[in-house]
Coordinates of C-alpha atoms and ligand atoms in Angstrom, one line a residue:
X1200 CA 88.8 88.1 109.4
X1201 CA 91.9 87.9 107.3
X1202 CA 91.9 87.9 103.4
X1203 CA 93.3 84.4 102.2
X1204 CA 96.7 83.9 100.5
X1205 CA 94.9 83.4 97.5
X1206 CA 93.4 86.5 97.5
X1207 CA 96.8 88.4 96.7
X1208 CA 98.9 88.0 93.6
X1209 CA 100.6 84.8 92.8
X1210 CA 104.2 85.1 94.8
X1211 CA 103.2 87.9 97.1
X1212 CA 105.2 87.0 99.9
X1213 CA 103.7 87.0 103.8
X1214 CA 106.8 87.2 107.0
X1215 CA 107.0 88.3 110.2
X1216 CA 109.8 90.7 111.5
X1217 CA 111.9 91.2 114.1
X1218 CA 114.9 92.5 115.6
X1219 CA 118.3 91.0 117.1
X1220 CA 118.3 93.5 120.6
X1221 CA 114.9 93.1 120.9
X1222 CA 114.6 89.3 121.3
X1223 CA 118.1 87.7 121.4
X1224 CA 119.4 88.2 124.9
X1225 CA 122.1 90.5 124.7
X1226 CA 123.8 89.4 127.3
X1227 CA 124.9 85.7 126.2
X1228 CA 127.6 84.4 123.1
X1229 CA 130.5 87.3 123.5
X1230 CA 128.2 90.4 121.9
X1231 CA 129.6 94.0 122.6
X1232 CA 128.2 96.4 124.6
X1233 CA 125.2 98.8 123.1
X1234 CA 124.5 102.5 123.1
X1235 CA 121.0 100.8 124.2
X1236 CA 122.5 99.7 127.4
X1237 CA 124.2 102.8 128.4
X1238 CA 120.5 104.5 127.3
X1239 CA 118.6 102.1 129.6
X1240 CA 120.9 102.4 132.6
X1241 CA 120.6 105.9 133.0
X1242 CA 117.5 107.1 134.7
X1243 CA 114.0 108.2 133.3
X1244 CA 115.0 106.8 130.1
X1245 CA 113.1 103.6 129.8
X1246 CA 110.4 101.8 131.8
X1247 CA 111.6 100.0 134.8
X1248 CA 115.3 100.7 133.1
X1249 CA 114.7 97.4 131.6
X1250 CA 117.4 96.4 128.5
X1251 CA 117.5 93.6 126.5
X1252 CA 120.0 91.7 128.3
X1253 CA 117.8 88.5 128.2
X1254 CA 115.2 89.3 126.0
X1255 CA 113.0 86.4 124.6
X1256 CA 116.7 84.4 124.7
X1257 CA 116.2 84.0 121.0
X1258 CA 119.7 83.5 121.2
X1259 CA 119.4 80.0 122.9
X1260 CA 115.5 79.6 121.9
X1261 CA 116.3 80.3 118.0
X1262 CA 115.6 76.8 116.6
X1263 CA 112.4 76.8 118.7
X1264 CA 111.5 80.0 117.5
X1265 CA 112.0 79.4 113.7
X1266 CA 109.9 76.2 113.7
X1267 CA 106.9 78.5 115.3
X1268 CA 107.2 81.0 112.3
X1269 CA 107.3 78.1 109.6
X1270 CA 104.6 76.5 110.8
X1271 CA 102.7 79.8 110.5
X1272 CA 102.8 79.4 107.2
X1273 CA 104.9 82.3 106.7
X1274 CA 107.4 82.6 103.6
X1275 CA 109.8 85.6 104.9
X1276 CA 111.4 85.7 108.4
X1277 CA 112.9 89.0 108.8
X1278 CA 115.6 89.8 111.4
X1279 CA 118.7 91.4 112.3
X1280 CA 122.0 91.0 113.2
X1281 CA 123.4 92.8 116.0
X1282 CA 126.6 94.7 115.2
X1283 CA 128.2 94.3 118.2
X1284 CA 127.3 90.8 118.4
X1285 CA 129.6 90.6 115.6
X1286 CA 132.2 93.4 116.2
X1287 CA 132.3 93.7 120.3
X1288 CA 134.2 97.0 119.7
X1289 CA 132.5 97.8 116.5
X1290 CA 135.3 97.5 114.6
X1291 CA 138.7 95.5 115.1
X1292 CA 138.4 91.5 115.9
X1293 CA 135.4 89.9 115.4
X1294 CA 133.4 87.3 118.0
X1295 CA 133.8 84.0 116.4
X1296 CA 130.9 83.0 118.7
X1297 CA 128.7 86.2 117.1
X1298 CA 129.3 84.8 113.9
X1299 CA 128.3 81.2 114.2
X1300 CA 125.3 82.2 115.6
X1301 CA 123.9 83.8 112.7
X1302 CA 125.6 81.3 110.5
X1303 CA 123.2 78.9 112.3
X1304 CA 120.3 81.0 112.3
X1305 CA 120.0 81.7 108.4
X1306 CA 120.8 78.2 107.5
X1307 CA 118.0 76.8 109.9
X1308 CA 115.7 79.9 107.8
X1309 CA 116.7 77.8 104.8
X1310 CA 116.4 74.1 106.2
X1311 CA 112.8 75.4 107.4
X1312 CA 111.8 76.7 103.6
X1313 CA 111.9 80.7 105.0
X1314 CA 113.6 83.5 102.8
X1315 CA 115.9 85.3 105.6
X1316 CA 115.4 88.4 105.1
X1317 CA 118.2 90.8 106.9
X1318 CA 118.7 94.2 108.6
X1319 CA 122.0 94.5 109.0
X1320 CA 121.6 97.2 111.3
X1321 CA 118.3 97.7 113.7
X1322 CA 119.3 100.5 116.4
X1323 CA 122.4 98.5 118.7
X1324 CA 125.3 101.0 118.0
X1325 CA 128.5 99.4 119.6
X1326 CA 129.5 101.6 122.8
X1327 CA 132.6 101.6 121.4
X1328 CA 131.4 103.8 118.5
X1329 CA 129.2 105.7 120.7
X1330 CA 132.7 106.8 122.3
X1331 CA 133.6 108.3 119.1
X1332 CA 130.8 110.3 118.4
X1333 CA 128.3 107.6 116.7
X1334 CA 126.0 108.8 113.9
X1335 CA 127.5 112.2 114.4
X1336 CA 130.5 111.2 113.3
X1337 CA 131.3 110.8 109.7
X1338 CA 133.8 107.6 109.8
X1339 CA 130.9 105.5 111.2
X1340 CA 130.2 105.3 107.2
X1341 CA 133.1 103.7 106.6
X1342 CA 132.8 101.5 110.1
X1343 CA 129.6 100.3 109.1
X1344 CA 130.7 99.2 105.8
X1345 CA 133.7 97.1 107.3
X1346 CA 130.9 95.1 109.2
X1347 CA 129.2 94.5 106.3
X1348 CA 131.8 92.9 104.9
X1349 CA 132.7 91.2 107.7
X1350 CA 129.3 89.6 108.5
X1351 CA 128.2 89.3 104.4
X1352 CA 131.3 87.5 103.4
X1353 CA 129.9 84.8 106.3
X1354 CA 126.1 84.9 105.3
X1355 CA 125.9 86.8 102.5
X1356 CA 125.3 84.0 100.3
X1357 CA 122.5 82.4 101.8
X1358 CA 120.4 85.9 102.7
X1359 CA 117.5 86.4 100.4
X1360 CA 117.3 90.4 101.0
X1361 CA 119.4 92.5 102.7
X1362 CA 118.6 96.0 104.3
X1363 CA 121.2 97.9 105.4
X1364 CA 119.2 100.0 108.0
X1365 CA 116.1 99.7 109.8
X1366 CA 114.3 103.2 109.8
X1367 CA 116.6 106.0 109.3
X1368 CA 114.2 108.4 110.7
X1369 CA 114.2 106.8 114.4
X1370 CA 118.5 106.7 114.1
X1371 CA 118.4 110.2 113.1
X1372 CA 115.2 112.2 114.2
X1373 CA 114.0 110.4 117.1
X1374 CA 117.1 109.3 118.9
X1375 CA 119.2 112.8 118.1
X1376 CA 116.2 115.6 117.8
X1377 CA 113.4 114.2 120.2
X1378 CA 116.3 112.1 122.7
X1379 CA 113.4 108.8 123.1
X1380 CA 115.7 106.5 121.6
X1381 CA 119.5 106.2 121.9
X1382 CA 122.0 108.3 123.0
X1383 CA 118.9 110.4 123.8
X1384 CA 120.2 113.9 122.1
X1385 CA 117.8 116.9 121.6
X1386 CA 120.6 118.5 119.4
X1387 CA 119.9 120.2 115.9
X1388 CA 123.3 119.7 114.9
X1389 CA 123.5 116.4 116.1
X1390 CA 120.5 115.6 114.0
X1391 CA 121.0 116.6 110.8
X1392 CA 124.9 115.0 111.1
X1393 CA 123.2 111.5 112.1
X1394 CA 119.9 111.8 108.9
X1395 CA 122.7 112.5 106.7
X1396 CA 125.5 110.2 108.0
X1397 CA 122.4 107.2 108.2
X1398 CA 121.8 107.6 104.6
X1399 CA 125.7 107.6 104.1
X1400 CA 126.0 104.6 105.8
X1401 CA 123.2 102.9 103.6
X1402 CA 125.4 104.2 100.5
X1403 CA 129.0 102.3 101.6
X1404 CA 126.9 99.2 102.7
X1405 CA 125.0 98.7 99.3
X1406 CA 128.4 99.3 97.8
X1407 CA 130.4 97.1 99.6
X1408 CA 127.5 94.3 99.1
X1409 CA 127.6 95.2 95.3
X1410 CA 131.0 94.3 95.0
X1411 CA 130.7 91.3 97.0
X1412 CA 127.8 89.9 95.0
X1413 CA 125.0 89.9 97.2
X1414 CA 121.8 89.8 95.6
X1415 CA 118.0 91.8 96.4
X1416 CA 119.3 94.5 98.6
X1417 CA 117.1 97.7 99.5
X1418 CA 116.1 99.9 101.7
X1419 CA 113.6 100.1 104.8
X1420 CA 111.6 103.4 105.8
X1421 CA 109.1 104.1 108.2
X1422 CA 106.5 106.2 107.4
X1423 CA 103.5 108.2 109.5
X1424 CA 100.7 110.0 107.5
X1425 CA 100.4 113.9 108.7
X1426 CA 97.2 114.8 108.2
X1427 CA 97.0 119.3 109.2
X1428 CA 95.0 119.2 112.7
X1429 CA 92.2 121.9 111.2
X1430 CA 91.9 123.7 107.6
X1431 CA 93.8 126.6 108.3
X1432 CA 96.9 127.1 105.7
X1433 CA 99.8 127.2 109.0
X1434 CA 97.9 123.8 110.0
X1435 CA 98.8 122.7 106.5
X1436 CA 102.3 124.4 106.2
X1437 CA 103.0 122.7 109.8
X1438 CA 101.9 119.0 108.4
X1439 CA 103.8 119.8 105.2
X1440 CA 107.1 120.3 106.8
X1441 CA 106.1 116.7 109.2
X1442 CA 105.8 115.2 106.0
X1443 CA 109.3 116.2 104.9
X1444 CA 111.4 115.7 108.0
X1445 CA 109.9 112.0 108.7
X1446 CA 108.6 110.5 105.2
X1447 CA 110.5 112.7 102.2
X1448 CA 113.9 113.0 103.4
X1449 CA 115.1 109.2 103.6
X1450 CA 113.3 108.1 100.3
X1451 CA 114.1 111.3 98.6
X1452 CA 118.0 111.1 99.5
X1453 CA 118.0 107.3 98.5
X1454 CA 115.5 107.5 95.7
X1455 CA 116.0 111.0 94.1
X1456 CA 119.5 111.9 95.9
X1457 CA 117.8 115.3 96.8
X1458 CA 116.5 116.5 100.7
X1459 CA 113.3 118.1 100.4
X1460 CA 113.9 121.7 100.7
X1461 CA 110.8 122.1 103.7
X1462 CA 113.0 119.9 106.0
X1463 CA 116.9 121.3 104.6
X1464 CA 115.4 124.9 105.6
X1465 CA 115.6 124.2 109.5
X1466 CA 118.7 121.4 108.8
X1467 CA 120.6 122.6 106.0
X1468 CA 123.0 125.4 108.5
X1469 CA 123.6 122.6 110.6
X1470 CA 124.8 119.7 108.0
X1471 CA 128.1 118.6 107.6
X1472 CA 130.5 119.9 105.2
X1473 CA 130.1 119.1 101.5
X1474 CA 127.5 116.7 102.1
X1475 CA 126.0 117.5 98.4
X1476 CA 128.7 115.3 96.9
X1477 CA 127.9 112.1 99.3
X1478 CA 123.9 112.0 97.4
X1479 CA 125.4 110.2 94.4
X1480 CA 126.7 107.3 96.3
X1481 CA 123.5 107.6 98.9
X1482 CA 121.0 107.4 95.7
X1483 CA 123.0 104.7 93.9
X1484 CA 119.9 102.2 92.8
X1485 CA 118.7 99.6 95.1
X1486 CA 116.4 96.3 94.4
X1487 CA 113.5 97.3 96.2
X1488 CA 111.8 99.6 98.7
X1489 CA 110.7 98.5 102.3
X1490 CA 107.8 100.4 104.3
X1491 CA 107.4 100.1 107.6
X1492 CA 103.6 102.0 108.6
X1493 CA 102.1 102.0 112.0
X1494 CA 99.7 105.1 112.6
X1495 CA 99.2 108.7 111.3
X1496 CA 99.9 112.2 113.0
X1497 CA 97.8 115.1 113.7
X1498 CA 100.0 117.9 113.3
X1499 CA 99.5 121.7 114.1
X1500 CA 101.5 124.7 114.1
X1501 CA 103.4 125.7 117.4
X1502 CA 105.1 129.0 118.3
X1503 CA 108.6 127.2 119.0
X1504 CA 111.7 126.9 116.9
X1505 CA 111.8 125.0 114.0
X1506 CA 110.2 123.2 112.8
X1507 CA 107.1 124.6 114.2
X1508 CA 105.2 121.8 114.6
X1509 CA 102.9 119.8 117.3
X1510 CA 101.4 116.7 117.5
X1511 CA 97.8 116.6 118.7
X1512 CA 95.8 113.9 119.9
X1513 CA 93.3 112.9 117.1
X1514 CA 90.3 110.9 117.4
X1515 CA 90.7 107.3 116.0
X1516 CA 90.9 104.5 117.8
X1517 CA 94.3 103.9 119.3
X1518 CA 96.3 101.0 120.3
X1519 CA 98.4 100.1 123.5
X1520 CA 101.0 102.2 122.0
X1521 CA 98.3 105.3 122.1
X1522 CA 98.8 105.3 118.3
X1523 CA 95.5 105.9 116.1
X1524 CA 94.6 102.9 113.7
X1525 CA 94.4 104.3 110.1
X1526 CA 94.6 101.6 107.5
X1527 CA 93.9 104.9 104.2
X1528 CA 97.7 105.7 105.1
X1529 CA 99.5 102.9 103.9
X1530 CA 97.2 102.6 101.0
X1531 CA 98.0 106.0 100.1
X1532 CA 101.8 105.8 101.4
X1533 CA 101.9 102.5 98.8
X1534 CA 100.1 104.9 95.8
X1535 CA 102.8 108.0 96.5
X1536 CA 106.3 105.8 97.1
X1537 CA 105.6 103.9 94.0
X1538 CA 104.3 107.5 92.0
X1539 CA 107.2 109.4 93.4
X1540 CA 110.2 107.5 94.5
X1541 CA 110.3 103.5 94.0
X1542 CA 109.0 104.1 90.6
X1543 CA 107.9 99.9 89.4
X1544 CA 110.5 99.0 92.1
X1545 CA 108.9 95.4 94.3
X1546 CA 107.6 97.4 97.7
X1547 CA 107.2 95.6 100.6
X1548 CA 105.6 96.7 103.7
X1549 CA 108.2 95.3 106.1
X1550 CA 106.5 95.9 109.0
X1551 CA 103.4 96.4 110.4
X1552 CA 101.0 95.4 113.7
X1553 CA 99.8 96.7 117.1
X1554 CA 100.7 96.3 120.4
X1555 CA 98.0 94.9 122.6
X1556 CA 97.7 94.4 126.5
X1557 CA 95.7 90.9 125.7
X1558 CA 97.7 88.1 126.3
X1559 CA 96.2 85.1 124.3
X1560 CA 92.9 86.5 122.8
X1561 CA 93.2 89.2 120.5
X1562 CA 91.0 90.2 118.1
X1563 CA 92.0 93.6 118.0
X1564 CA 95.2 92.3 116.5
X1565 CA 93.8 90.5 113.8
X1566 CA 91.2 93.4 113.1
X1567 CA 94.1 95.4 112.7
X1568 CA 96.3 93.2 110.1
X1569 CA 93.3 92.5 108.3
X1570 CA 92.1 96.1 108.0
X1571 CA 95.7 97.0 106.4
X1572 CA 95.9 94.1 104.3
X1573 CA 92.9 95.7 103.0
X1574 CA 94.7 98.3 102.5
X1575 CA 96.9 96.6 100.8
X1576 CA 94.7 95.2 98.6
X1577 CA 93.5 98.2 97.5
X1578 CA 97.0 99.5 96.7
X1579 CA 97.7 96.7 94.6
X1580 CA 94.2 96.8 92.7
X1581 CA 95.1 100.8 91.8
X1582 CA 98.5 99.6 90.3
X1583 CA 101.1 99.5 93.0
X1584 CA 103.7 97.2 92.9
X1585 CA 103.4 95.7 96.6
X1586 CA 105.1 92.2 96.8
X1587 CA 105.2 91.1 100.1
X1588 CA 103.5 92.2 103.6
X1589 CA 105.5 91.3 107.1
X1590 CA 103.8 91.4 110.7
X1591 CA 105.6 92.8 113.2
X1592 CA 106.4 91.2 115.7
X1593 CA 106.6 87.4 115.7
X1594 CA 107.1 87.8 119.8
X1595 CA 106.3 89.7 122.6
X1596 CA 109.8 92.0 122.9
X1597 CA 111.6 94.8 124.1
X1598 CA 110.0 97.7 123.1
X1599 CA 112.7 99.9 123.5
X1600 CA 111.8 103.0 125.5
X1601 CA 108.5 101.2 126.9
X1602 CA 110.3 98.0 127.8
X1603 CA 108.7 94.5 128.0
X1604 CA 105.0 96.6 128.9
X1605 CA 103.6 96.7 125.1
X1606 CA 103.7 93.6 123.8
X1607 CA 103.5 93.5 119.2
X1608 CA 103.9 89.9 118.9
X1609 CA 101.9 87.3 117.3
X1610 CA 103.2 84.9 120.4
X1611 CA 102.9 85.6 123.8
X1612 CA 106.2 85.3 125.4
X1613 CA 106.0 85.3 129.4
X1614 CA 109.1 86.9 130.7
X1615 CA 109.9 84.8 133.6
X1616 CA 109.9 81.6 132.6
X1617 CA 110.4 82.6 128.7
X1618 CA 107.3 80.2 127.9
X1619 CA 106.3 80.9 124.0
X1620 CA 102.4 80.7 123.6
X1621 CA 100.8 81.5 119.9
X1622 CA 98.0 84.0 120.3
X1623 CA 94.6 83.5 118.5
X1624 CA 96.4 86.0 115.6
X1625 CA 98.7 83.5 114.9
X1626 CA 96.2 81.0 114.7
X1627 CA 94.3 83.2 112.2
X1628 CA 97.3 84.2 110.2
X1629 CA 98.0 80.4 110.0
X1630 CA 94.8 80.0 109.0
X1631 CA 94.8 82.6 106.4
X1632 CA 97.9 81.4 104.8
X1633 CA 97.5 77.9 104.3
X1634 CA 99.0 77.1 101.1
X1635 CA 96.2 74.5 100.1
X1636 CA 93.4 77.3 101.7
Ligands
FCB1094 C1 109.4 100.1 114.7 C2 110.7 99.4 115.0 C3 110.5 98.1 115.8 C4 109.4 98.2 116.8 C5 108.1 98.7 116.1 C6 107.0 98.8 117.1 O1 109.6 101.5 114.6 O2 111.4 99.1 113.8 O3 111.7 97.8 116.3 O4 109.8 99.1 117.8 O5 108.4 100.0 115.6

């Protein structure tokens, strides 16, 4: 069962996210090649070596697709735009065809009553940039801001909240320390360059928006509870130091322009010169603060090199993704980010869902929205200033590293003949959010 729409605050807002490699077809209207395709075509890297060359074709589908999330009863769509849909090379002359199309796609958001709400950067680095060293290299700062301005001075005045990055921790930690994601490094040095030069990048892009007037911009984090595996104090020490590396570093850089010192003692020889005096431009205030919060770690401590840490298998329930369904972490995630870092800022969770194997029935789905809207609930009732709550994912998508196999959405999208079908989840979330209801 879900809670009703009336059963949250007058205005919280419900959406559904997304992302632009993920469901647009990469491969059609002009875009650039991605670090994600070079990733994909080289072996072991991800299931079947499938990209997201076609996708859910959301790039010829779009209209289609918007009418589905409107008549959800959904308020916020949120997507992204693909940089090198918009700068081929990543920089240099744009693709007038890149453009349009997300001309076309945020006023469609509008004509159908949806807020857009964009990412202006969700993981498809330009190859180009790649070339040049990527998130290791500082200048991507300033290239990153130049596409904001290139793509904000043609949409920026019809978005409704702008992000400038979609989880920093998976650009820096997982695609530079642990190599899933890409370019697939397992490089210290790489790592601490890219989790500071992300946050950078977040700094010149809020800038550049400032000065062009867009409104409601923020930030987006994900977030994983680490609970110590065991009550021993190294158990403890090793969760500790999870806790710093994935959930304080990004909000306390943004928030507080401060790295935790637990995560700057294995980073910090390995940083990039004079970074202390990028935190004032990295921490300059945003709107509000976006969570993204999936699943919790069990974390112990291993004999290995920094950071000493190990993830063991706990014993919750778990979804396709193998990741443990615990609803208390984004209640207490909501409690500590508003306590300690957004501080009476709006907090959205901006995404959230499972991945299921079941293609049209699936109650585990709605179990597991409507066990962390609960959590939400909660939250809110204890004070926090949660404004909004987004699904993810409206479709059936490329799931990165594991391909088209684990399927988040809400619709079932069959990949051969790109049919749409709503799953009994949307039907309840439809349900749920009737505005009358
Ligand atoms: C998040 C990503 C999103 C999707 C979900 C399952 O980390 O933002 O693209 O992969 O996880």
């Amino acid at each position: 069962m879900l809670p009703a729409r009336a059963q949250f605050p007058q205005g919280f807002l419900f959406g559904t996210a997304t992302s632009a490699y993920q469901i647009e077809g990469h491969a059609f209207g002009g875009a650039g090649r991605t670090h994600w395709d070079d990733f994909a075509e080289t072996p072991g890297n991800v299931v079947r070596a499938e990209t997201g060359a076609r996708a859910c074709d959301h790039y010829h589908r779009w209209a289609e697709d918007l009418d589905l999330i409107a008549a959800a009863n959904l308020d916020v769509y949120r997507f992204s735009a693909s940089w090198a849909r918009v700068l081929p090379q990543g920089r240099g002359a744009p693709n007038p065809e890149g453009l349009d199309f997300y001309d076309r796609l945020v006023d469609g958001m509008v004509d159908r009553g949806l807020k857009p709400a964009l990412t202006l950067y969700h993981w498809e680095l330009p190859s180009a940039l790649a070339d040049l060293g990527g998130w290791r290299n500082r200048d991507i700062a300033g290239w990153f801001a130049d596409y904001t301005e290139v793509l904000m001075r043609r949409i920026g005045d019809r978005v409704w909240s702008t992000a400038p990055i979609n989880e920093p921790w998976c650009v820096g930690w997982l695609s530079h320390f642990l190599g899933i994601h890409a370019p697939g490094l397992r490089d210290i040095r790489a790592t601490a360059r890219a989790m500071h030069h992300v946050l950078l990048a977040h700094g010149r892009a809020i800038e550049v928006m400032r000065g062009l007037g867009v409104p409601n911009l923020g930030a987006v984090c994900n977030l994983e509870w680490a609970d110590p595996d065991g009550a021993s104090p190294e158990a403890a020490a090793a969760a500790a130091r999870y806790d710093a590396i994935y959930n304080r570093w990004f909000l306390g850089g943004i928030f507080h322009g401060e790295y935790p010192a637990l995560a700057l003692q294995g980073l910090g020889p390995h940083m990039p010169a004079n970074w202390q005096d990028d935190m004032a431009l990295i921490s300059a205030p945003v709107d509000w603060c976006g969570l993204n919060y999936y699943t919790r770690k069990l974390i112990a401590p291993d004999p290995g090199p920094w950071p000493h840490t190990a993830e063991v298998e706990g014993p919750l329930p778990r979804t396709q993704m193998g990741w443990e369904i615990f609803p208390e972490g984004l209640e207490w995630f909501l409690l500590r980010t508003q306590a300690e870092y957004s501080r009476g800022l709006p907090i959205f969770i901006t995404e959230n869902g499972m991945a299921s194997p079941s293609p049209f029935q699936d109650p585990e789905r709605t179990d597991y929205i409507g066990q962390h809207l609960a959590a939400v609930q909660r939250a809110i009732a204890q004070g926090a200033n949660v404004q909004g709550y987004y699904c993810w994912s409206m479709f059936d998508n490329y799931e990165w590293s594991l391909g088209y196999e684990k399927r988040f959405g809400l619709v079932h999208v069959d990949f051969d003949s790109l049919k749409r079908t709503p799953k009994a989840s949307y039907h309840a979330l439809t349900r749920a959010l009737a505005r009358n209801g």
